[in-house]
Structures are given as structure tokens and as C-alpha cells.
Amino acid sequence: MRLSTKGRYGVTAMMDLAIHDNAGPVTLADISQCQGISLSYLEQLFSKLRKHKLVDGVRGPGGGYRLARPADEISIAEIISAVDEKVDVTRCNHEGNCQDGVRCLTHELWEELSDRLFNFLSGITLAQFANRPGIHELAIQRDNINGRFILARRQQEVLQQQRRVS
Amino acid sequence: MRLSTKGRYGVTAMMDLAIHDNAGPVTLADISQCQGISLSYLEQLFSKLRKHKLVDGVRGPGGGYRLARPADEISIAEIISAVDEKVDVTRCNHEGNCQDGVRCLTHELWEELSDRLFNFLSGITLAQFANRPGIHELAIQRDNINGRFILARRQQEVLQQQRRVS
DNA sequence: TTAATTCTTGACTAATTTACTCAGGTAAGA
DNA sequence: TCTTACCTGAGTAAATTAGTCAAGAATTAA
């Protein structure tokens, strides 16, 4: 179990998707502007999220990313381990090289702590954050104020249709 | 909240101290050999642990480090934040520069998750690992087999006394 | 008192990871 | 066909990690 800013970026970006889940795909450019993360860096993160089947990419105009599964089936632990890429296999690989028993001992204790942490984060889903009362409305409202995102896009569509008619 | 190998080193080293707590100070050289961490790197980690009042250093022959408080009053969260040195203040510092409300929104959600994690780790103490039935006996036994640590040091003292007598 | 031991501090460095840039692709819709 | 936006990979600057080296201070044992 590891937790760095990389994991935080992954989780916050996924929260963003979850909040806008029912309003079409979200572009990385939007997330980039909102969260202050470089676009290409996000592309790398989402490449991993895609490979781990956590998001679906939708190409072409109007495309972007959406959650691959319902928000209540995606845990924080999944996101972090997808992005942070577990490393660091314990040096004592249960062979002859672990000559000192006490190392193994504290290793075992650490493994247990790590497991507890993972289980804790497995029990927390995106939905617990996205579906809280008021959050969704607040998001739409704020998007609207800033004149971007999905609502802004819808407005553009309306404008284009009006032009076509006239 | 962050969690890297540095934090793991800190926690496992502290577990080591907790296990040997009632048998005098533990030297960094011992921990270094047991855990496979370089001595000087441990010195840096323990410098931080000392500044955060988690351990006491005992100088001179027979010295080493011991816990500054009982193991049941030291939480994992304390150790990690002492060693890992919280960084990364959120970019949106509640001033005018956070122009996009959605950023603030996901930031708040992240903060909440971070808090939950911290509270979880605050509820886990060193004692929960060190005081488990059998652990302590096992540690002594293994130390004995490897002929090092406190027991080995005691044996040396006995031998030296015998020399004095003869 | 002297020597050995062990903590304590600081400066410096190699390796790794993070965060980012650039530069080109490819698929899908208008 | 043109634009949009995903997708990929190579390369890079900055930060962090992990470690080395060297000197010094406190304490105990001889």
C-alpha cells in the first residue's frame, strides 16, 4: 500500500467523473483546468485507469472519459492501486536470504497493517462522495457559473441549432 | 496524508523498539542489520522521530533508542506524519486563485477522505502489534538464535564478569 | 583519565520517482 | 474532410529517496 500525490490526483479526477457521471463524458482538458494538473500527465494517469477497467474513453467530438462501472462499485483502494502501481516486494522473499527472524517478524506485522489499510480503503466508494445530498446540484451550479463543462457544451449545442434554423 | 516506503521504514523500526521495549535501548546498528536499512538513513529517520518526541536517544555504551512513551500511546498515524513530513498544501488556498468551484469541491472531498484515513491510522497503536500473545517470546527466541541484540549483550556482560572473577 | 561506544549533526551524492513536455498518432463525429 | 479528443511513447527537469562520508558530543567501562 502506497499513497502519494499521484494517488491523490487519480482519486480526485475520478471523483470529478463520478459527480458528472450522468451528464456525458468529461474531457481531460476540463479536468486539467479544474484541478491544475497538466493534460499530458492526466493522459498517463488515465491510461492506467483505462487498463485497469476503471474508466472508458470515448473518442471524437463530445467525447471524453466516463466511469466504466457505477460509482458505488469503484473503491478508493482500486483507484490508488491502479495509479500508484504497487511496487516494493519485501526484501525478505521467504527464501534463505532472510537470515534474521526479527526482520521477518516486523515484516509480518507491517503486512498486517498494510492489509488493514487496504481493507479500509476498499470499503470507501466513489459513490459515498459523489452521491451526497447537495453535491451534485452544487457541482452543476458551479459549472454553470464558470460557463464550462457539460452545461456549457449543451448551451453551445442549442446555439448551433438556432443558427441552423435561422 | 502520505504513505511511502519511508513511512514503512519508520513504522517497522518503531515496531522493533516496541517489541524490545522492556529490554533496554535498541541500537540503530541492530535495526540496520535486521531490517536491511542503511545506518545513516536510519539516523535521519530517527532524528525526525526524536524531534517529534516519539523516541529517546540514550548515548554511550549500552545505549540506543527507546520509545518516549508507552507503546499503547503511540499511533501509526503519528509515526507516519513524523517521518513522512506532511507536504503538499492544497493549491487552492482559499483565496482568489481558486477560480473554479469544482476544484474546490473535489478538494474538499479529498480532504475528507484524507481525514478518514488519518483517523483510522490514529486508532491503531504500536501496542496492538507488539503486545500480541506470543510475539514477544518469539522475538526473544529469534534474537537468541541469531546471537545478537539484547540477549547477546547480556551474555557478553556475563562473560566479562566471569573473566573479572577469574 | 582514557578509550570505546553510540547517539547526533550536517554536507554531499547517486538512483529513482514524479510531474511534465513534445510530437506524433488514431478513432469518431460534424 | 476537418475538428475534436483519445492514445502512445520518448524524453526531461525537479523532487524525493536512499545512501555515503565525516566530524563531534555524551556516556560508560577500563
GROMACS .gro file of C-alpha atoms (C1' of nucleotides) in nm:
model
  392
    1MET     CA    1   0.000   0.000   0.000
    2ARG     CA    2   0.133   0.337  -0.105
    3LEU     CA    3  -0.021   0.679  -0.114
    4SER     CA    4   0.138   0.973  -0.295
    5THR     CA    5   0.019   1.283  -0.476
    6LYS     CA    6  -0.017   1.061  -0.779
    7GLY     CA    7  -0.283   0.863  -0.598
    8ARG     CA    8  -0.450   1.183  -0.489
    9TYR     CA    9  -0.465   1.308  -0.846
   10GLY     CA   10  -0.621   0.979  -0.951
   11VAL     CA   11  -0.882   0.985  -0.678
   12THR     CA   12  -0.981   1.350  -0.724
   13ALA     CA   13  -1.008   1.304  -1.100
   14MET     CA   14  -1.230   1.001  -1.050
   15MET     CA   15  -1.446   1.198  -0.807
   16ASP     CA   16  -1.486   1.453  -1.083
   17LEU     CA   17  -1.606   1.185  -1.323
   18ALA     CA   18  -1.842   1.047  -1.062
   19ILE     CA   19  -2.000   1.385  -0.998
   20HIS     CA   20  -2.061   1.444  -1.369
   21ASP     CA   21  -2.138   1.083  -1.442
   22ASN     CA   22  -2.494   1.127  -1.567
   23ALA     CA   23  -2.409   1.422  -1.792
   24GLY     CA   24  -2.192   1.264  -2.061
   25PRO     CA   25  -1.816   1.212  -2.084
   26VAL     CA   26  -1.575   1.457  -1.919
   27THR     CA   27  -1.271   1.569  -2.119
   28LEU     CA   28  -0.924   1.559  -1.974
   29ALA     CA   29  -0.884   1.921  -2.078
   30ASP     CA   30  -1.163   2.015  -1.838
   31ILE     CA   31  -1.013   1.817  -1.553
   32SER     CA   32  -0.673   1.963  -1.634
   33GLN     CA   33  -0.806   2.317  -1.599
   34CYS     CA   34  -1.012   2.240  -1.292
   35GLN     CA   35  -0.756   2.052  -1.091
   36GLY     CA   36  -0.447   2.230  -1.217
   37ILE     CA   37  -0.281   1.915  -1.349
   38SER     CA   38  -0.105   1.909  -1.684
   39LEU     CA   39  -0.303   1.748  -1.964
   40SER     CA   40  -0.034   1.502  -2.067
   41TYR     CA   41   0.017   1.390  -1.713
   42LEU     CA   42  -0.353   1.322  -1.683
   43GLU     CA   43  -0.333   1.123  -2.005
   44GLN     CA   44  -0.074   0.899  -1.843
   45LEU     CA   45  -0.284   0.853  -1.532
   46PHE     CA   46  -0.596   0.777  -1.733
   47SER     CA   47  -0.404   0.533  -1.946
   48LYS     CA   48  -0.352   0.331  -1.629
   49LEU     CA   49  -0.709   0.380  -1.512
   50ARG     CA   50  -0.827   0.255  -1.852
   51LYS     CA   51  -0.604  -0.052  -1.841
   52HIS     CA   52  -0.746  -0.137  -1.502
   53LYS     CA   53  -1.101  -0.109  -1.641
   54LEU     CA   54  -1.196   0.178  -1.417
   55VAL     CA   55  -1.282   0.425  -1.695
   56ASP     CA   56  -1.395   0.413  -2.059
   57GLY     CA   57  -1.255   0.652  -2.320
   58VAL     CA   58  -1.496   0.799  -2.574
   59ARG     CA   59  -1.326   0.939  -2.884
   60GLY     CA   60  -1.428   1.213  -3.115
   61PRO     CA   61  -1.605   1.545  -3.060
   62GLY     CA   62  -1.817   1.538  -2.748
   63GLY     CA   63  -1.602   1.254  -2.618
   64GLY     CA   64  -1.402   1.224  -2.301
   65TYR     CA   65  -1.392   0.976  -2.016
   66ARG     CA   66  -1.668   0.817  -1.812
   67LEU     CA   67  -1.671   0.564  -1.530
   68ALA     CA   68  -1.657   0.206  -1.654
   69ARG     CA   69  -1.876   0.093  -1.364
   70PRO     CA   70  -2.130   0.253  -1.132
   71ALA     CA   71  -1.968   0.480  -0.874
   72ASP     CA   72  -2.080   0.256  -0.589
   73GLU     CA   73  -1.877  -0.032  -0.734
   74ILE     CA   74  -1.548   0.159  -0.753
   75SER     CA   75  -1.346   0.174  -0.433
   76ILE     CA   76  -1.073   0.419  -0.340
   77ALA     CA   77  -0.835   0.127  -0.291
   78GLU     CA   78  -0.884   0.022  -0.653
   79ILE     CA   79  -0.804   0.366  -0.786
   80ILE     CA   80  -0.493   0.406  -0.576
   81SER     CA   81  -0.353   0.067  -0.663
   82ALA     CA   82  -0.427   0.127  -1.033
   83VAL     CA   83  -0.247   0.459  -1.040
   84ASP     CA   84   0.023   0.410  -0.780
   85GLU     CA   85   0.132   0.080  -0.917
   86LYS     CA   86   0.227  -0.134  -0.621
   87VAL     CA   87   0.600  -0.179  -0.604
   88ASP     CA   88   0.845  -0.280  -0.345
   89VAL     CA   89   0.820  -0.653  -0.292
   90THR     CA   90   0.952  -0.722   0.053
   91ARG     CA   91   1.323  -0.789   0.052
   92CYS     CA   92   1.273  -1.097   0.260
   93ASN     CA   93   1.117  -1.321  -0.003
   94HIS     CA   94   1.071  -1.615   0.228
   95GLU     CA   95   1.380  -1.788   0.098
   96GLY     CA   96   1.719  -1.836   0.255
   97ASN     CA   97   1.815  -1.470   0.240
   98CYS     CA   98   1.609  -1.370   0.539
   99GLN     CA   99   1.861  -1.478   0.796
  100ASP     CA  100   1.727  -1.269   1.075
  101GLY     CA  101   1.398  -1.379   1.215
  102VAL     CA  102   1.312  -1.045   1.366
  103ARG     CA  103   1.309  -0.885   1.025
  104CYS     CA  104   1.050  -1.136   0.917
  105LEU     CA  105   0.858  -1.063   1.235
  106THR     CA  106   0.822  -0.690   1.182
  107HIS     CA  107   0.762  -0.756   0.815
  108GLU     CA  108   0.464  -0.971   0.904
  109LEU     CA  109   0.332  -0.700   1.134
  110TRP     CA  110   0.370  -0.443   0.859
  111GLU     CA  111   0.193  -0.665   0.610
  112GLU     CA  112  -0.095  -0.691   0.852
  113LEU     CA  113  -0.115  -0.315   0.891
  114SER     CA  114  -0.100  -0.275   0.514
  115ASP     CA  115  -0.385  -0.521   0.476
  116ARG     CA  116  -0.595  -0.337   0.729
  117LEU     CA  117  -0.538  -0.013   0.544
  118PHE     CA  118  -0.631  -0.169   0.212
  119ASN     CA  119  -0.949  -0.314   0.354
  120PHE     CA  120  -1.038   0.022   0.499
  121LEU     CA  121  -0.997   0.194   0.163
  122SER     CA  122  -1.178  -0.089  -0.013
  123GLY     CA  123  -1.483  -0.009   0.192
  124ILE     CA  124  -1.496   0.350   0.069
  125THR     CA  125  -1.651   0.402  -0.274
  126LEU     CA  126  -1.670   0.697  -0.509
  127ALA     CA  127  -2.046   0.700  -0.465
  128GLN     CA  128  -2.006   0.786  -0.096
  129PHE     CA  129  -1.865   1.120  -0.206
  130ALA     CA  130  -2.047   1.186  -0.532
  131ASN     CA  131  -2.396   1.094  -0.413
  132ARG     CA  132  -2.400   1.304  -0.105
  133PRO     CA  133  -2.702   1.532  -0.081
  134GLY     CA  134  -2.636   1.862  -0.245
  135ILE     CA  135  -2.303   1.778  -0.402
  136HIS     CA  136  -2.442   1.713  -0.745
  137GLU     CA  137  -2.655   2.025  -0.755
  138LEU     CA  138  -2.364   2.228  -0.626
  139ALA     CA  139  -2.139   2.092  -0.899
  140ILE     CA  140  -2.387   2.177  -1.175
  141GLN     CA  141  -2.436   2.519  -1.027
  142ARG     CA  142  -2.067   2.592  -1.009
  143ASP     CA  143  -2.007   2.456  -1.358
  144ASN     CA  144  -2.276   2.688  -1.477
  145ILE     CA  145  -2.124   2.990  -1.307
  146ASN     CA  146  -1.791   2.917  -1.467
  147GLY     CA  147  -1.954   2.862  -1.803
  148ARG     CA  148  -1.776   2.544  -1.882
  149PHE     CA  149  -1.821   2.171  -1.874
  150ILE     CA  150  -2.124   1.984  -1.980
  151LEU     CA  151  -2.377   2.255  -1.926
  152ALA     CA  152  -2.171   2.497  -2.128
  153ARG     CA  153  -2.146   2.238  -2.401
  154ARG     CA  154  -2.522   2.192  -2.405
  155GLN     CA  155  -2.565   2.565  -2.440
  156GLN     CA  156  -2.335   2.566  -2.740
  157GLU     CA  157  -2.536   2.288  -2.896
  158VAL     CA  158  -2.851   2.493  -2.852
  159LEU     CA  159  -2.686   2.793  -3.010
  160GLN     CA  160  -2.571   2.589  -3.309
  161GLN     CA  161  -2.920   2.451  -3.361
  162GLN     CA  162  -3.059   2.804  -3.350
  163ARG     CA  163  -2.809   2.909  -3.619
  164ARG     CA  164  -2.907   2.616  -3.834
  165VAL     CA  165  -3.274   2.709  -3.806
  166SER     CA  166  -3.216   3.072  -3.899
  167MET     CA  167  -0.176   1.209   0.436
  168ARG     CA  168   0.103   1.038   0.252
  169LEU     CA  169   0.242   0.690   0.273
  170SER     CA  170   0.573   0.585   0.118
  171THR     CA  171   0.848   0.337   0.190
  172LYS     CA  172   0.990   0.598   0.423
  173GLY     CA  173   0.680   0.569   0.637
  174ARG     CA  174   0.707   0.192   0.627
  175TYR     CA  175   1.066   0.206   0.748
  176GLY     CA  176   0.960   0.430   1.032
  177VAL     CA  177   0.675   0.207   1.140
  178THR     CA  178   0.868  -0.119   1.122
  179ALA     CA  179   1.158   0.034   1.313
  180MET     CA  180   0.919   0.157   1.581
  181MET     CA  181   0.762  -0.189   1.599
  182ASP     CA  182   1.110  -0.321   1.663
  183LEU     CA  183   1.155  -0.080   1.953
  184ALA     CA  184   0.815  -0.168   2.091
  185ILE     CA  185   0.890  -0.540   2.087
  186HIS     CA  186   1.217  -0.492   2.272
  187ASP     CA  187   1.087  -0.212   2.489
  188ASN     CA  188   1.134  -0.376   2.826
  189ALA     CA  189   1.484  -0.499   2.749
  190GLY     CA  190   1.682  -0.176   2.729
  191PRO     CA  191   1.762   0.053   2.437
  192VAL     CA  192   1.798  -0.085   2.086
  193THR     CA  193   2.089   0.036   1.874
  194LEU     CA  194   2.040   0.163   1.524
  195ALA     CA  195   2.313  -0.077   1.413
  196ASP     CA  196   2.092  -0.366   1.520
  197ILE     CA  197   1.789  -0.232   1.338
  198SER     CA  198   2.004  -0.162   1.036
  199GLN     CA  199   2.118  -0.523   1.017
  200CYS     CA  200   1.775  -0.664   1.093
  201GLN     CA  201   1.571  -0.457   0.854
  202GLY     CA  202   1.831  -0.412   0.584
  203ILE     CA  203   1.828  -0.032   0.603
  204SER     CA  204   2.147   0.168   0.593
  205LEU     CA  205   2.261   0.300   0.928
  206SER     CA  206   2.288   0.661   0.817
  207TYR     CA  207   1.944   0.659   0.665
  208LEU     CA  208   1.805   0.528   0.992
  209GLU     CA  209   1.986   0.809   1.168
  210GLN     CA  210   1.797   1.059   0.956
  211LEU     CA  211   1.465   0.889   1.025
  212PHE     CA  212   1.531   0.870   1.399
  213SER     CA  213   1.637   1.232   1.405
  214LYS     CA  214   1.282   1.314   1.296
  215LEU     CA  215   1.127   1.064   1.535
  216ARG     CA  216   1.327   1.222   1.815
  217LYS     CA  217   1.221   1.575   1.725
  218HIS     CA  218   0.860   1.463   1.735
  219LYS     CA  219   0.914   1.317   2.083
  220LEU     CA  220   0.840   0.963   1.976
  221VAL     CA  221   1.175   0.815   2.084
  222ASP     CA  222   1.451   0.893   2.331
  223GLY     CA  223   1.815   0.853   2.243
  224VAL     CA  224   2.047   0.702   2.504
  225ARG     CA  225   2.416   0.769   2.442
  226GLY     CA  226   2.720   0.573   2.535
  227PRO     CA  227   2.791   0.200   2.554
  228GLY     CA  228   2.473   0.004   2.610
  229GLY     CA  229   2.280   0.296   2.466
  230GLY     CA  230   2.046   0.313   2.173
  231TYR     CA  231   1.688   0.426   2.128
  232ARG     CA  232   1.377   0.354   2.329
  233LEU     CA  233   1.016   0.462   2.300
  234ALA     CA  234   0.949   0.801   2.456
  235ARG     CA  235   0.600   0.688   2.559
  236PRO     CA  236   0.426   0.357   2.627
  237ALA     CA  237   0.354   0.165   2.308
  238ASP     CA  238  -0.020   0.197   2.359
  239GLU     CA  239   0.008   0.576   2.342
  240ILE     CA  240   0.190   0.584   2.007
  241SER     CA  241  -0.029   0.562   1.699
  242ILE     CA  242   0.073   0.464   1.349
  243ALA     CA  243  -0.056   0.798   1.222
  244GLU     CA  244   0.188   0.982   1.449
  245ILE     CA  245   0.484   0.785   1.321
  246ILE     CA  246   0.396   0.832   0.957
  247SER     CA  247   0.337   1.203   0.985
  248ALA     CA  248   0.661   1.244   1.182
  249VAL     CA  249   0.870   1.062   0.924
  250ASP     CA  250   0.686   1.145   0.603
  251GLU     CA  251   0.669   1.511   0.678
  252LYS     CA  252   0.336   1.632   0.551
  253VAL     CA  253   0.382   1.836   0.239
  254ASP     CA  254   0.167   1.944  -0.044
  255VAL     CA  255  -0.059   2.217   0.080
  256THR     CA  256  -0.359   2.225  -0.149
  257ARG     CA  257  -0.307   2.462  -0.439
  258CYS     CA  258  -0.641   2.622  -0.377
  259ASN     CA  259  -0.553   2.818  -0.067
  260HIS     CA  260  -0.898   2.961  -0.016
  261GLU     CA  261  -0.806   3.291  -0.172
  262GLY     CA  262  -0.889   3.439  -0.507
  263ASN     CA  263  -0.681   3.195  -0.708
  264CYS     CA  264  -0.932   2.912  -0.689
  265GLN     CA  265  -1.148   3.034  -0.970
  266ASP     CA  266  -1.313   2.708  -1.045
  267GLY     CA  267  -1.559   2.588  -0.787
  268VAL     CA  268  -1.540   2.227  -0.890
  269ARG     CA  269  -1.177   2.213  -0.799
  270CYS     CA  270  -1.263   2.327  -0.451
  271LEU     CA  271  -1.539   2.069  -0.445
  272THR     CA  272  -1.321   1.767  -0.520
  273HIS     CA  273  -1.055   1.914  -0.296
  274GLU     CA  274  -1.298   1.915  -0.008
  275LEU     CA  275  -1.392   1.557  -0.080
  276TRP     CA  276  -1.027   1.459  -0.085
  277GLU     CA  277  -0.965   1.637   0.243
  278GLU     CA  278  -1.247   1.438   0.395
  279LEU     CA  279  -1.102   1.111   0.269
  280SER     CA  280  -0.761   1.212   0.399
  281ASP     CA  281  -0.912   1.284   0.739
  282ARG     CA  282  -1.086   0.950   0.748
  283LEU     CA  283  -0.759   0.778   0.669
  284PHE     CA  284  -0.576   0.969   0.939
  285ASN     CA  285  -0.838   0.887   1.198
  286PHE     CA  286  -0.821   0.523   1.101
  287LEU     CA  287  -0.444   0.514   1.149
  288SER     CA  288  -0.472   0.714   1.469
  289GLY     CA  289  -0.677   0.432   1.616
  290ILE     CA  290  -0.402   0.179   1.560
  291THR     CA  291  -0.121   0.177   1.818
  292LEU     CA  292   0.216   0.009   1.832
  293ALA     CA  293   0.097  -0.189   2.132
  294GLN     CA  294  -0.163  -0.364   1.917
  295PHE     CA  295   0.122  -0.528   1.733
  296ALA     CA  296   0.389  -0.559   1.998
  297ASN     CA  297   0.170  -0.691   2.279
  298ARG     CA  298   0.008  -0.968   2.087
  299PRO     CA  299   0.033  -1.304   2.261
  300GLY     CA  300   0.346  -1.487   2.160
  301ILE     CA  301   0.510  -1.204   1.969
  302HIS     CA  302   0.740  -1.102   2.248
  303GLU     CA  303   0.851  -1.454   2.331
  304LEU     CA  304   0.905  -1.521   1.962
  305ALA     CA  305   1.120  -1.212   1.928
  306ILE     CA  306   1.339  -1.304   2.225
  307GLN     CA  307   1.370  -1.654   2.093
  308ARG     CA  308   1.473  -1.541   1.747
  309ASP     CA  309   1.715  -1.285   1.885
  310ASN     CA  310   1.869  -1.561   2.088
  311ILE     CA  311   1.908  -1.788   1.789
  312ASN     CA  312   2.083  -1.516   1.597
  313GLY     CA  313   2.306  -1.440   1.892
  314ARG     CA  314   2.259  -1.068   1.878
  315PHE     CA  315   2.058  -0.792   2.037
  316ILE     CA  316   1.986  -0.753   2.399
  317LEU     CA  317   2.021  -1.113   2.498
  318ALA     CA  318   2.355  -1.138   2.326
  319ARG     CA  319   2.466  -0.824   2.502
  320ARG     CA  320   2.365  -0.972   2.838
  321GLN     CA  321   2.562  -1.284   2.762
  322GLN     CA  322   2.870  -1.074   2.688
  323GLU     CA  323   2.830  -0.897   3.021
  324VAL     CA  324   2.817  -1.231   3.197
  325LEU     CA  325   3.129  -1.348   3.019
  326GLN     CA  326   3.312  -1.031   3.109
  327GLN     CA  327   3.215  -1.067   3.475
  328GLN     CA  328   3.340  -1.423   3.469
  329ARG     CA  329   3.673  -1.301   3.332
  330ARG     CA  330   3.692  -1.045   3.610
  331VAL     CA  331   3.632  -1.309   3.871
  332SER     CA  332   3.891  -1.548   3.733
  333DT     C1'  333   4.163   0.976   3.291
  334DT     C1'  334   4.132   0.739   2.881
  335DA     C1'  335   3.917   0.466   2.544
  336DA     C1'  336   3.524   0.270   2.346
  337DT     C1'  337   3.061   0.314   2.229
  338DT     C1'  338   2.669   0.519   2.036
  339DC     C1'  339   2.398   0.899   1.950
  340DT     C1'  340   2.389   1.343   1.677
  341DT     C1'  341   2.453   1.660   1.304
  342DG     C1'  342   2.544   1.830   0.850
  343DA     C1'  343   2.701   1.829   0.387
  344DC     C1'  344   2.708   1.581  -0.018
  345DT     C1'  345   2.560   1.233  -0.390
  346DA     C1'  346   2.354   0.855  -0.687
  347DA     C1'  347   1.931   0.649  -0.809
  348DT     C1'  348   1.457   0.665  -0.853
  349DT     C1'  349   1.014   0.870  -0.899
  350DT     C1'  350   0.723   1.245  -1.011
  351DA     C1'  351   0.537   1.565  -1.297
  352DC     C1'  352   0.561   1.746  -1.717
  353DT     C1'  353   0.661   1.845  -2.237
  354DC     C1'  354   0.664   1.734  -2.708
  355DA     C1'  355   0.537   1.511  -3.106
  356DG     C1'  356   0.318   1.239  -3.328
  357DG     C1'  357  -0.051   0.904  -3.397
  358DT     C1'  358  -0.594   0.706  -3.420
  359DA     C1'  359  -1.098   0.696  -3.392
  360DA     C1'  360  -1.526   0.928  -3.423
  361DG     C1'  361  -1.846   1.281  -3.517
  362DA     C1'  362  -1.997   1.737  -3.779
  363DT     C1'  363  -1.267   1.626  -4.475
  364DC     C1'  364  -1.190   1.868  -4.074
  365DT     C1'  365  -1.208   1.908  -3.597
  366DT     C1'  366  -1.210   1.701  -3.159
  367DA     C1'  367  -1.023   1.433  -2.816
  368DC     C1'  368  -0.837   0.996  -2.701
  369DC     C1'  369  -0.394   0.737  -2.722
  370DT     C1'  370   0.107   0.633  -2.724
  371DG     C1'  371   0.587   0.680  -2.649
  372DA     C1'  372   1.013   0.918  -2.598
  373DG     C1'  373   1.244   1.246  -2.349
  374DT     C1'  374   1.335   1.573  -1.935
  375DA     C1'  375   1.361   1.884  -1.517
  376DA     C1'  376   1.263   1.876  -1.044
  377DA     C1'  377   1.181   1.644  -0.627
  378DT     C1'  378   1.234   1.262  -0.323
  379DT     C1'  379   1.461   0.857  -0.160
  380DA     C1'  380   1.827   0.618  -0.002
  381DG     C1'  381   2.270   0.626   0.096
  382DT     C1'  382   2.782   0.787   0.198
  383DC     C1'  383   3.119   1.037   0.448
  384DA     C1'  384   3.298   1.288   0.817
  385DA     C1'  385   3.312   1.505   1.233
  386DG     C1'  386   3.155   1.584   1.705
  387DA     C1'  387   2.926   1.508   2.177
  388DA     C1'  388   2.773   1.239   2.563
  389DT     C1'  389   2.814   0.845   2.830
  390DT     C1'  390   3.002   0.431   3.025
  391DA     C1'  391   3.372   0.094   3.119
  392DA     C1'  392   3.850   0.002   3.181
   0.00000   0.00000   0.00000
